[in-house]
PDB file of C-alpha atoms in Angstrom:
ATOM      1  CA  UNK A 189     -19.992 -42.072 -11.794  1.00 49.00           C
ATOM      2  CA  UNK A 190     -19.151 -38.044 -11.223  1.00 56.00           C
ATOM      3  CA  UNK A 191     -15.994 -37.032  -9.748  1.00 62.00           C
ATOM      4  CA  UNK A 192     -15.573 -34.441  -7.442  1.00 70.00           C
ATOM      5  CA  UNK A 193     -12.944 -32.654  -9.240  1.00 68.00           C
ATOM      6  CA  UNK A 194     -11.895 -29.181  -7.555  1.00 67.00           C
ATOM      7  CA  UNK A 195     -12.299 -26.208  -9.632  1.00 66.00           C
ATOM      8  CA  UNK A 196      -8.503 -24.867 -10.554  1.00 63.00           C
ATOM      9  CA  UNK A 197      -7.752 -21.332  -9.883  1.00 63.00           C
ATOM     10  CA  UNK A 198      -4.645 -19.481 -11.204  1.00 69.00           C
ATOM     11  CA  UNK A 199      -2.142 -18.219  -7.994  1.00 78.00           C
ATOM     12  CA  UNK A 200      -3.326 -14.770  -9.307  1.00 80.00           C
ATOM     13  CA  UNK A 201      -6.637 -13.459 -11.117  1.00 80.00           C
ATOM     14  CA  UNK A 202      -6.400 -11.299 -14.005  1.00 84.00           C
ATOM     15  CA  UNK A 203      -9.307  -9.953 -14.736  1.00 87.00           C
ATOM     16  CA  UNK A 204     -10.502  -9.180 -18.779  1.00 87.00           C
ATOM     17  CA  UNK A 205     -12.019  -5.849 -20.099  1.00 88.00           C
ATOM     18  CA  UNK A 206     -15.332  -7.551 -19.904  1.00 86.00           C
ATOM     19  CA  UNK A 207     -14.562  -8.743 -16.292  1.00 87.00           C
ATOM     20  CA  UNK A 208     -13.892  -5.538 -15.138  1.00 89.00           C
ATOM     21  CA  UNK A 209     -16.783  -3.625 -17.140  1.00 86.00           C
ATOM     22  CA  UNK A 210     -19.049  -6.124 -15.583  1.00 86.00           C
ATOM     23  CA  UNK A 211     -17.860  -5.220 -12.161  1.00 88.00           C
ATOM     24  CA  UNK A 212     -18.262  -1.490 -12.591  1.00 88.00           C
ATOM     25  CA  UNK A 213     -21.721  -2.200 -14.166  1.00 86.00           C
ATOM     26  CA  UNK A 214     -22.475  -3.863 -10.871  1.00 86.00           C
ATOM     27  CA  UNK A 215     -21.018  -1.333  -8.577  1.00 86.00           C
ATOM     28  CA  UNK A 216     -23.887   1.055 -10.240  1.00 85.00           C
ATOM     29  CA  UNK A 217     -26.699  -1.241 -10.784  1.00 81.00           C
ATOM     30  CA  UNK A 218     -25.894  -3.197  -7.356  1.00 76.00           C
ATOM     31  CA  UNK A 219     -28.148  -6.299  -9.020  1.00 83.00           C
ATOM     32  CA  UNK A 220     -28.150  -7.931 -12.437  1.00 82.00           C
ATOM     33  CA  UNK A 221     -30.879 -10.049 -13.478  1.00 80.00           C
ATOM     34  CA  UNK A 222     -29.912 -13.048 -15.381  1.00 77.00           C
ATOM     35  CA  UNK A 223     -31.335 -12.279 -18.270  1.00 77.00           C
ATOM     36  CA  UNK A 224     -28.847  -8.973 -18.657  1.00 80.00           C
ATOM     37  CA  UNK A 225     -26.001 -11.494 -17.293  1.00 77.00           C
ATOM     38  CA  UNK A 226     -26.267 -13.382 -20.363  1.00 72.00           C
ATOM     39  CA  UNK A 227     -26.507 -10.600 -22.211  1.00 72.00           C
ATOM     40  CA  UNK A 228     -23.332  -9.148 -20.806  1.00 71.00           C
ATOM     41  CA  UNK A 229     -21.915 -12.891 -21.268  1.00 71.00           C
ATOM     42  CA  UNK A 230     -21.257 -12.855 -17.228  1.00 80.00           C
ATOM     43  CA  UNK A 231     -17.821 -14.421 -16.834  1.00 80.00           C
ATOM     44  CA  UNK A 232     -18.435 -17.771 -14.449  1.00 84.00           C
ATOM     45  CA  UNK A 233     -14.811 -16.797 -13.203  1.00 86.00           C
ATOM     46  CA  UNK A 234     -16.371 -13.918 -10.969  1.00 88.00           C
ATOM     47  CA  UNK A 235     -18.336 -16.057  -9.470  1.00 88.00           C
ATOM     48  CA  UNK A 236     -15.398 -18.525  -9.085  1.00 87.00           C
ATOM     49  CA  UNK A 237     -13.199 -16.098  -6.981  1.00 89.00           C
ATOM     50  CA  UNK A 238     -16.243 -14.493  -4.942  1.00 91.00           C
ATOM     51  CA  UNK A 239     -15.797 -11.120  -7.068  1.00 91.00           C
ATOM     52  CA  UNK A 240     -19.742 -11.337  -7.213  1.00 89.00           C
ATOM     53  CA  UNK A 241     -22.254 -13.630  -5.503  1.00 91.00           C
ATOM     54  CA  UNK A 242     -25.767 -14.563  -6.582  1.00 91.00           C
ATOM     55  CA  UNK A 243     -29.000 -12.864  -4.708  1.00 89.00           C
ATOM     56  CA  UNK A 244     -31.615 -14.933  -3.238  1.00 91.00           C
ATOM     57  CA  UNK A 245     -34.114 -14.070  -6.132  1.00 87.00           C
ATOM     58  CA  UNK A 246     -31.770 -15.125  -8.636  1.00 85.00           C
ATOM     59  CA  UNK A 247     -29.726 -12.438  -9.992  1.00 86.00           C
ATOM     60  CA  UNK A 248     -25.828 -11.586  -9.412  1.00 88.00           C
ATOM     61  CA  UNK A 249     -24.741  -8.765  -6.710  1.00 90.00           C
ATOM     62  CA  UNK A 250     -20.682  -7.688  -6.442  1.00 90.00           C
ATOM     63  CA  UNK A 251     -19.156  -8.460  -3.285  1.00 93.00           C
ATOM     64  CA  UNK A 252     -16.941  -6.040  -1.275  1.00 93.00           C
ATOM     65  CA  UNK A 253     -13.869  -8.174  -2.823  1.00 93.00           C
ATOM     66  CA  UNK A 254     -15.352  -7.147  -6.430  1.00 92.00           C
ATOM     67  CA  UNK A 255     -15.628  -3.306  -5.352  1.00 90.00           C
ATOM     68  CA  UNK A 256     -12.030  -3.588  -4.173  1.00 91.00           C
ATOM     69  CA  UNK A 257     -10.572  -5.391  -7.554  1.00 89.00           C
ATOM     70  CA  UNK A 258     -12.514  -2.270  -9.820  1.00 87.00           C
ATOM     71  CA  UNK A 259     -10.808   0.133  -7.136  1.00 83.00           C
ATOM     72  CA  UNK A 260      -7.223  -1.822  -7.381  1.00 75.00           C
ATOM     73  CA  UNK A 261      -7.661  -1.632 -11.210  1.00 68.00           C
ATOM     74  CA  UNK A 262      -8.808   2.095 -11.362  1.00 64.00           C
ATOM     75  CA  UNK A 263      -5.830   3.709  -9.364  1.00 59.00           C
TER      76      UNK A 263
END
């Protein structure tokens, strides 16, 4: 019998290096195929907190949330 357990999030997110080079790598390539996602070792977290969505065909996009966590992180 599977529970429907909800998925815990921290109060804040703190992304990682590879979290944040992901996002950049996004913000240039505006799609990532799933092959290069596991290659990049895509963190499921993004996806979690709506920092990047996936595309009809199958691959991942960044949302306008993920543009404005690389922006945050830049300045």
């Amino acid at each position: 019998m599977a529970t429907n357990t909800p998925t815990y999030h921290a109060p804040v997110f703190e992304p990682t290096v590879d979290e944040l080079r992901t996002l950049k790598q996004l913000e240039l390539e505006a799609v990532m195929t799933v092959p290069e996602a596991l290659r990049q070792h895509l963190s499921g977290r993004l996806l979690d907190w709506g920092y990047i969505r996936k595309t009809p065909e199958g691959g991942f996009a960044i949302t306008g949330a993920g543009r404005q966590l690389v922006q945050r992180q830049e300045g």
